[in-house]
Amino acid sequence: MASVGDLKAVVKDTLEKRGVMGQLKARVRAEVFEALDDRSEPKPVLSPENLLINELIREYLAFNKYRYTASVLTAETGLSDIPLDRSFLTKELNVVDDMNSQSVPILYGILSHFLKEHEEGPCQRVENVSAEKQTFRNILRGRNTKDHPGPCS
């Protein structure tokens, strides 16, 4: 017969392999934070820049299904439970959203834009870049790589 320690180890390993352990830990952290949160203390007013940054982070968290982390972000920052509309964010950030870029968080496009500038310089073509990666890289430039090869082509 297996000992209690052996049983605990098997359950822990199984939960980790299924990815449940991380979710449980995140849920416990979120619940502890919620229990300790002083609702009587008003949240600080967010600057427009911080509001945009928090909304970009929230969109990223939702896309990656980090629900508990997103709930802590919302509670801690005083964000509304209803996210800002994506079209508002793209307008405020001067980002052109197309059909390809709408399937990923805006942060991916921003990151791809800066990675491209760092890796390639402003006007170098990269061979063997996947269509998806190239789409991410062009989100901020507002062009579809199939239809518009760009100024450096």
Coordinates of C-alpha atoms in Angstrom, one line a residue:
M1 CA 0.0 0.0 0.0
A2 CA 1.3 3.5 -1.0
S3 CA 2.1 5.9 1.8
V4 CA 0.3 9.3 2.1
G5 CA 3.6 11.0 0.9
D6 CA 3.6 8.8 -2.2
L7 CA 0.0 9.6 -3.0
K8 CA 0.6 13.3 -2.6
A9 CA 3.6 13.1 -4.9
V10 CA 1.6 11.3 -7.6
V11 CA -1.3 13.8 -7.4
K12 CA 1.1 16.7 -7.5
D13 CA 2.9 15.3 -10.6
T14 CA -0.4 14.5 -12.3
L15 CA -1.8 18.1 -11.7
E16 CA 1.5 19.6 -13.0
K17 CA 1.5 17.5 -16.1
R18 CA -2.1 18.5 -16.9
G19 CA -1.3 22.2 -16.3
V20 CA -3.8 22.4 -13.5
M21 CA -1.3 23.1 -10.7
G22 CA -0.4 26.5 -12.1
Q23 CA -4.0 27.4 -12.5
L24 CA -4.7 26.4 -8.9
K25 CA -1.9 28.5 -7.6
A26 CA -3.0 31.5 -9.6
R27 CA -6.5 31.1 -8.4
V28 CA -5.4 30.9 -4.8
R29 CA -3.3 34.0 -5.2
A30 CA -6.2 35.8 -6.8
E31 CA -8.6 34.8 -4.0
V32 CA -6.1 35.8 -1.3
F33 CA -5.5 39.2 -3.0
E34 CA -9.3 39.7 -3.3
A35 CA -9.7 38.9 0.4
L36 CA -7.0 41.3 1.4
D37 CA -8.1 44.1 -0.9
D38 CA -9.4 47.1 1.0
R39 CA -12.4 48.1 -1.1
S40 CA -13.0 51.2 1.0
E41 CA -9.7 52.7 -0.2
P42 CA -10.2 54.4 -3.5
K43 CA -8.0 53.4 -6.4
P44 CA -5.7 56.1 -7.8
V45 CA -6.8 57.9 -10.9
L46 CA -5.0 56.4 -13.9
S47 CA -3.2 58.7 -16.3
P48 CA -4.2 58.2 -19.9
E49 CA -0.9 56.5 -20.6
N50 CA -1.3 54.0 -17.8
L51 CA -4.8 53.3 -18.8
L52 CA -3.7 52.4 -22.3
I53 CA -0.8 50.3 -21.0
N54 CA -3.1 48.4 -18.6
E55 CA -5.7 47.8 -21.4
L56 CA -3.0 46.4 -23.7
I57 CA -1.8 44.1 -20.9
R58 CA -5.4 43.1 -20.2
E59 CA -6.0 42.2 -23.9
Y60 CA -2.8 40.1 -23.8
L61 CA -3.8 38.3 -20.6
A62 CA -7.3 37.6 -22.0
F63 CA -5.8 36.3 -25.3
N64 CA -3.6 33.9 -23.4
K65 CA -6.4 32.9 -21.0
Y66 CA -4.6 34.2 -17.9
R67 CA -8.0 34.9 -16.3
Y68 CA -6.8 35.0 -12.7
T69 CA -3.9 37.3 -13.5
A70 CA -6.3 39.6 -15.4
S71 CA -8.7 39.6 -12.5
V72 CA -5.9 40.7 -10.2
L73 CA -4.8 43.4 -12.7
T74 CA -8.4 44.7 -12.9
A75 CA -8.8 44.8 -9.1
E76 CA -5.5 46.3 -8.4
T77 CA -5.6 49.0 -11.0
G78 CA -9.2 50.0 -10.7
L79 CA -9.9 49.2 -14.4
S80 CA -13.5 48.9 -15.4
D81 CA -14.8 45.3 -15.7
I82 CA -15.6 46.1 -19.3
P83 CA -12.4 46.5 -21.4
L84 CA -12.0 49.5 -23.7
D85 CA -12.9 48.8 -27.3
R86 CA -10.0 47.6 -29.5
S87 CA -10.9 50.2 -32.1
F88 CA -10.5 52.9 -29.5
L89 CA -7.1 51.5 -28.5
T90 CA -5.8 51.3 -32.1
K91 CA -7.0 54.8 -32.8
E92 CA -5.3 56.2 -29.7
L93 CA -2.1 54.4 -30.5
N94 CA -2.2 55.1 -34.2
V95 CA -2.1 51.4 -35.0
V96 CA -3.8 50.2 -38.2
D97 CA -5.8 47.1 -37.6
D98 CA -6.5 44.7 -40.5
M99 CA -8.1 41.3 -40.7
N100 CA -4.8 39.5 -39.8
S101 CA -3.8 41.7 -36.9
Q102 CA -7.3 41.5 -35.3
S103 CA -6.7 37.9 -34.3
V104 CA -3.8 38.8 -31.9
P105 CA -3.3 41.3 -29.1
I106 CA -2.0 44.7 -30.1
L107 CA 1.1 44.1 -28.0
Y108 CA 2.2 41.3 -30.4
G109 CA 2.2 43.8 -33.2
I110 CA 4.1 46.4 -31.2
L111 CA 6.7 43.8 -30.2
S112 CA 7.0 42.5 -33.7
H113 CA 7.5 46.0 -35.0
F114 CA 10.4 46.7 -32.7
L115 CA 12.0 43.3 -33.1
K116 CA 12.0 43.8 -36.9
E117 CA 13.6 47.2 -36.5
H118 CA 16.2 45.7 -34.2
E119 CA 16.9 42.5 -36.2
E120 CA 16.8 43.9 -39.7
G121 CA 17.4 47.6 -39.7
P122 CA 14.9 49.8 -41.4
C123 CA 15.0 48.5 -45.0
Q124 CA 16.4 44.9 -45.1
R125 CA 14.3 42.0 -46.3
V126 CA 14.3 38.8 -44.3
E127 CA 14.2 35.5 -46.1
N128 CA 12.3 32.5 -44.8
V129 CA 10.0 34.5 -42.5
S130 CA 6.7 32.9 -41.9
A131 CA 3.6 34.7 -43.3
E132 CA 2.2 34.9 -39.7
K133 CA 5.4 36.5 -38.3
Q134 CA 5.6 38.9 -41.2
T135 CA 2.0 39.9 -40.6
F136 CA 2.8 40.6 -36.9
R137 CA 5.7 42.7 -38.0
N138 CA 3.6 44.8 -40.3
I139 CA 0.6 45.5 -38.1
L140 CA 1.8 48.9 -37.0
R141 CA 2.7 49.9 -40.6
G142 CA -0.9 49.1 -41.6
R143 CA -0.1 47.0 -44.6
N144 CA -0.8 43.4 -45.6
T145 CA 2.4 41.8 -46.8
K146 CA 0.7 39.9 -49.7
D147 CA -0.9 43.0 -51.2
H148 CA 1.7 45.6 -50.2
P149 CA 5.4 44.5 -50.1
G150 CA 6.5 47.8 -48.5
P151 CA 8.8 50.7 -49.3
C152 CA 12.0 48.7 -49.1
S153 CA 11.0 45.8 -51.4

